[in-house]
């Protein structure tokens, strides 16, 4: 489990991430993947490719294995 | 498969065919991707538009009619799904432009039905919130209530209704629950407007006001629409334009540019500010609406995903699915195929016996039965293929396959979403090419369109199967070998598609690596009815084409091979065909294809099958059937095996059969695809380029294969 702390990247992409609820302060959990990432946000599963995931900074929340 | 009849919405696109809406009330169905809009649309209108469990099934508006509770007709428009009105891809642009009344061919809807996925309410309400800005009457449908309850959420529709001030109707579209209530709400003459007040964040407000004024004055917008559009223009960064939408006035452009510059100078994050303000307003709306009753832990979908998108098990499963598909095409289809074959042979024998010998008998036996019959045999295989594709689409595996393929796709410069159109193209390239509308980047979309027809579609199945049968006489070779050859063809096509995509991305369409965000839907049990419906639809399309286009081509070809008649009626059949119009044309072509091992008779079939690939089989049926002139109608395979070059050498050697398959893997032999590419890219340039590169590479590759094969002694 982690919390998104910053997003960087192309403007329209950042905007869409925020619109889909993956903005700053969103809680995310990584489900699977190494280059292409599958994560759980608010009850939905969202896949991000490597370049997309690179722009999202997540801080680990304590007390969780993920 | 020939799809000369384009999908209905394409045929309806022309301006003249759009019916004046008259005074019918117009409803638009909008919502996030995969929230069940089309299911609901079908339930309301009785139509059968395609439904599938992955985002991006609907990429163009679809219109239908429903009746109100009082029996009055209403027009309903189903729109592509989107997360926001700020469009990033062409399908989302359709939604935005229809709602804002920017499209000349569609009336702006009077009322809007917002379908939301109740199991993910807040995210879904983001789009609803933007739509409420438009100031039109809105009905909110809380769909997928079953999923919400299953995930441990209790949602109170009355509280949401009180907060929004518009009707909120809980629904389970898939089971038809709530449809009557929705129809009742739609029939109300006095839909309330939303109690929707939220304050545009302070720093942005002056810009919105100024843009709104400009839109009202110089673009003729109504004030509320103008406000919504102003908000949108500020966040709609690349203002992606869809064909047919009207452009903004220069003054509005100037105002917009001026604010943009100012914010850029001040490093003001207006888009983030706006989104945050909306989400804050939404969480105020939702307070007390959602009750999380319990936390159920990982859902079924999570558990399945642990295996199916696993880096080892996932690929294994993918391979298993493919193996099952190929096995069933060969094994399950055998029985029905033999049955159809016998019926057709019997029919040919019967016609032959009951008509006097002559041109009419010949036309019916060789032109009609030989041509069309040769194709009908392949119906079972095509049905099996569509069954599998339907299974992938309805369970939700389609999106997982895209996820798995993202890594290989990234190696050629595309992303996983591009794989959905490619996978769809295994069935037919036309829906595949339409599905590219979900791809955000224009260059990536074009590359995907260009390579999609390289994925072996169902129309190649008859060609492959006939060639495999000719290449390997029955019983001598085991089924696994046949499956192996077939699999090889699919592999060559797929590798070809990836190779050309890589080449195009490095030369013509250079762009930054694409960024992918894709939502994976929860798994669901296959919807058998929906799969069966799609299979029946495709079977019908196949039969209809066999009965019209293929029949016509076969008959014309029969005439061309029969006339003009040789002055000496006693000459052999081969001399007669060579003397005919088709024979003369074929001989003109022969020098071009002889280096590939093809003679003029194959050449004729290559030309006729430009209409659609399976015409190749019916054309061979006409030409070689005519030539064989045996008393017993024999399977086409036998006629082909008997064919010879003038010097007595076997025509359909294993190498030539193999080479023909390779030719069909690469060559662009489909008129309908050309038409769709022209429409989707808006010019003749790309379809012509596509014909050139595909058929050109087919020729080159076949040349290399044949000459190498010969040199190696095959
Ligand atoms: N469990 C459940 N599933 C539903 C319900 N309504 C629709 N579905 C399923 O949700 C999936 C998506 O339905 P569609 O009608 O294609 O959704 P859409 O919003 O038109 O999707 P796009 O065209 O991709 O935007 C299908 O697999 C439906 O069977 C419902 O009320 N409950």
Short mmCIF file of N, CA, C and O and ligand atoms in Angstrom, two decimals, chain B residues 32-39 50-58 80-81 143-144 146-147 171-175 524 527, ligand 1:
data_model
loop_
_atom_site.label_atom_id
_atom_site.label_comp_id
_atom_site.label_asym_id
_atom_site.label_seq_id
_atom_site.Cartn_x
_atom_site.Cartn_y
_atom_site.Cartn_z
N UNK B 32 -18.66 6.39 -17.89
CA UNK B 32 -17.29 5.85 -17.98
C UNK B 32 -17.28 4.63 -18.90
O UNK B 32 -18.32 4.02 -19.11
N UNK B 33 -16.12 4.28 -19.43
CA UNK B 33 -16.05 3.07 -20.24
C UNK B 33 -16.47 1.85 -19.43
O UNK B 33 -16.19 1.78 -18.23
N UNK B 34 -17.15 0.94 -20.10
CA UNK B 34 -17.50 -0.35 -19.50
C UNK B 34 -18.43 -0.27 -18.30
O UNK B 34 -18.44 -1.16 -17.46
N UNK B 35 -19.25 0.79 -18.21
CA UNK B 35 -20.16 0.87 -17.07
C UNK B 35 -21.52 0.30 -17.40
O UNK B 35 -22.41 0.28 -16.56
N UNK B 36 -21.69 -0.17 -18.64
CA UNK B 36 -22.96 -0.82 -19.00
C UNK B 36 -23.91 0.04 -19.82
O UNK B 36 -25.10 -0.25 -19.89
N UNK B 37 -23.39 1.08 -20.46
CA UNK B 37 -24.25 1.95 -21.28
C UNK B 37 -24.93 1.20 -22.40
O UNK B 37 -26.13 1.33 -22.62
N UNK B 38 -24.13 0.42 -23.12
CA UNK B 38 -24.70 -0.25 -24.29
C UNK B 38 -25.71 -1.31 -23.87
O UNK B 38 -26.73 -1.49 -24.52
N UNK B 39 -25.44 -2.00 -22.75
CA UNK B 39 -26.40 -2.99 -22.25
C UNK B 39 -27.73 -2.30 -21.98
O UNK B 39 -28.80 -2.80 -22.35
N UNK B 50 -23.21 -4.19 -29.98
CA UNK B 50 -22.24 -5.07 -29.35
C UNK B 50 -21.90 -4.67 -27.91
O UNK B 50 -21.65 -3.50 -27.63
N UNK B 51 -21.89 -5.66 -27.04
CA UNK B 51 -21.54 -5.47 -25.63
C UNK B 51 -20.34 -6.36 -25.36
O UNK B 51 -20.28 -7.48 -25.82
N UNK B 52 -19.36 -5.85 -24.64
CA UNK B 52 -18.22 -6.70 -24.30
C UNK B 52 -17.64 -6.23 -22.99
O UNK B 52 -17.83 -5.07 -22.61
N UNK B 53 -16.94 -7.12 -22.29
CA UNK B 53 -16.41 -6.74 -20.99
C UNK B 53 -14.98 -6.20 -21.09
O UNK B 53 -14.05 -6.78 -20.59
N UNK B 54 -14.82 -5.11 -21.82
CA UNK B 54 -13.56 -4.37 -21.80
C UNK B 54 -13.85 -2.95 -22.21
O UNK B 54 -14.84 -2.69 -22.91
N UNK B 55 -13.03 -2.00 -21.73
CA UNK B 55 -13.33 -0.61 -22.06
C UNK B 55 -13.11 -0.37 -23.55
O UNK B 55 -12.15 -0.88 -24.12
N UNK B 56 -13.98 0.39 -24.16
CA UNK B 56 -13.77 0.78 -25.55
C UNK B 56 -14.47 -0.09 -26.57
O UNK B 56 -14.03 -0.23 -27.69
N UNK B 57 -15.60 -0.70 -26.18
CA UNK B 57 -16.36 -1.49 -27.16
C UNK B 57 -17.09 -0.55 -28.11
O UNK B 57 -17.11 -0.75 -29.32
N UNK B 58 -17.70 0.49 -27.55
CA UNK B 58 -18.41 1.46 -28.37
C UNK B 58 -17.45 2.59 -28.71
O UNK B 58 -16.92 3.23 -27.81
N UNK B 80 -19.69 6.73 -26.93
CA UNK B 80 -18.53 6.02 -26.40
C UNK B 80 -18.26 6.44 -24.96
O UNK B 80 -18.58 7.56 -24.57
N UNK B 81 -17.68 5.55 -24.19
CA UNK B 81 -17.40 5.86 -22.80
C UNK B 81 -16.18 6.76 -22.64
O UNK B 81 -15.29 6.78 -23.49
N UNK B 143 -25.85 1.96 -12.18
CA UNK B 143 -25.83 0.61 -12.73
C UNK B 143 -24.89 -0.28 -11.92
O UNK B 143 -24.12 0.21 -11.10
N UNK B 144 -24.95 -1.57 -12.17
CA UNK B 144 -24.07 -2.55 -11.51
C UNK B 144 -24.26 -2.53 -10.00
O UNK B 144 -23.29 -2.63 -9.24
N UNK B 146 -25.47 -4.81 -8.35
CA UNK B 146 -25.07 -6.14 -7.85
C UNK B 146 -23.58 -6.18 -7.53
O UNK B 146 -23.16 -6.72 -6.52
N UNK B 147 -22.79 -5.55 -8.39
CA UNK B 147 -21.34 -5.56 -8.16
C UNK B 147 -21.01 -4.74 -6.92
O UNK B 147 -20.18 -5.13 -6.10
N UNK B 171 -30.02 0.29 -10.81
CA UNK B 171 -30.23 -0.53 -12.00
C UNK B 171 -29.31 -1.75 -12.00
O UNK B 171 -28.24 -1.72 -11.41
N UNK B 172 -29.76 -2.79 -12.67
CA UNK B 172 -28.87 -3.90 -13.03
C UNK B 172 -29.17 -4.19 -14.48
O UNK B 172 -30.01 -5.02 -14.80
N UNK B 173 -28.51 -3.46 -15.35
CA UNK B 173 -28.88 -3.49 -16.77
C UNK B 173 -28.84 -4.90 -17.33
O UNK B 173 -29.68 -5.28 -18.15
N UNK B 174 -27.91 -5.69 -16.86
CA UNK B 174 -27.70 -7.00 -17.43
C UNK B 174 -28.90 -7.90 -17.17
O UNK B 174 -29.21 -8.79 -17.95
N UNK B 175 -29.61 -7.66 -16.06
CA UNK B 175 -30.80 -8.46 -15.76
C UNK B 175 -32.07 -7.69 -16.03
O UNK B 175 -33.15 -8.12 -15.64
N UNK B 524 -16.02 -11.75 -15.45
CA UNK B 524 -17.40 -12.21 -15.28
C UNK B 524 -17.56 -13.51 -16.06
O UNK B 524 -16.78 -13.81 -16.96
N UNK B 527 -21.01 -14.47 -21.15
CA UNK B 527 -22.43 -14.25 -21.45
C UNK B 527 -22.73 -15.05 -22.71
O UNK B 527 -22.51 -14.59 -23.81
N1 LIG C 1 -22.70 -7.50 -13.06
C1 LIG C 1 -23.22 -6.64 -13.95
N2 LIG C 1 -22.64 -6.54 -15.16
C2 LIG C 1 -23.16 -5.66 -16.04
C3 LIG C 1 -24.29 -4.86 -15.72
N3 LIG C 1 -24.56 -4.10 -16.81
C4 LIG C 1 -23.65 -4.40 -17.75
N4 LIG C 1 -22.80 -5.35 -17.31
C5 LIG C 1 -21.65 -5.93 -18.02
O1 LIG C 1 -20.68 -4.92 -18.14
C6 LIG C 1 -19.94 -5.08 -19.35
C7 LIG C 1 -19.89 -3.78 -20.11
O2 LIG C 1 -21.14 -3.49 -20.67
P1 LIG C 1 -21.33 -2.53 -21.91
O3 LIG C 1 -22.79 -2.32 -22.05
O4 LIG C 1 -20.57 -3.02 -23.10
O5 LIG C 1 -20.63 -1.23 -21.37
P2 LIG C 1 -20.39 0.16 -22.11
O6 LIG C 1 -20.49 1.19 -21.04
O7 LIG C 1 -21.27 0.31 -23.28
O8 LIG C 1 -18.88 -0.02 -22.51
P3 LIG C 1 -18.01 0.77 -23.61
O9 LIG C 1 -18.70 0.59 -24.90
O10 LIG C 1 -16.69 0.06 -23.57
O11 LIG C 1 -17.90 2.17 -23.16
C8 LIG C 1 -20.61 -6.20 -20.11
O12 LIG C 1 -19.82 -7.33 -19.98
C9 LIG C 1 -21.95 -6.36 -19.43
O13 LIG C 1 -22.36 -7.68 -19.51
C10 LIG C 1 -24.89 -5.01 -14.42
O14 LIG C 1 -25.87 -4.36 -14.07
N5 LIG C 1 -24.31 -5.91 -13.59
#
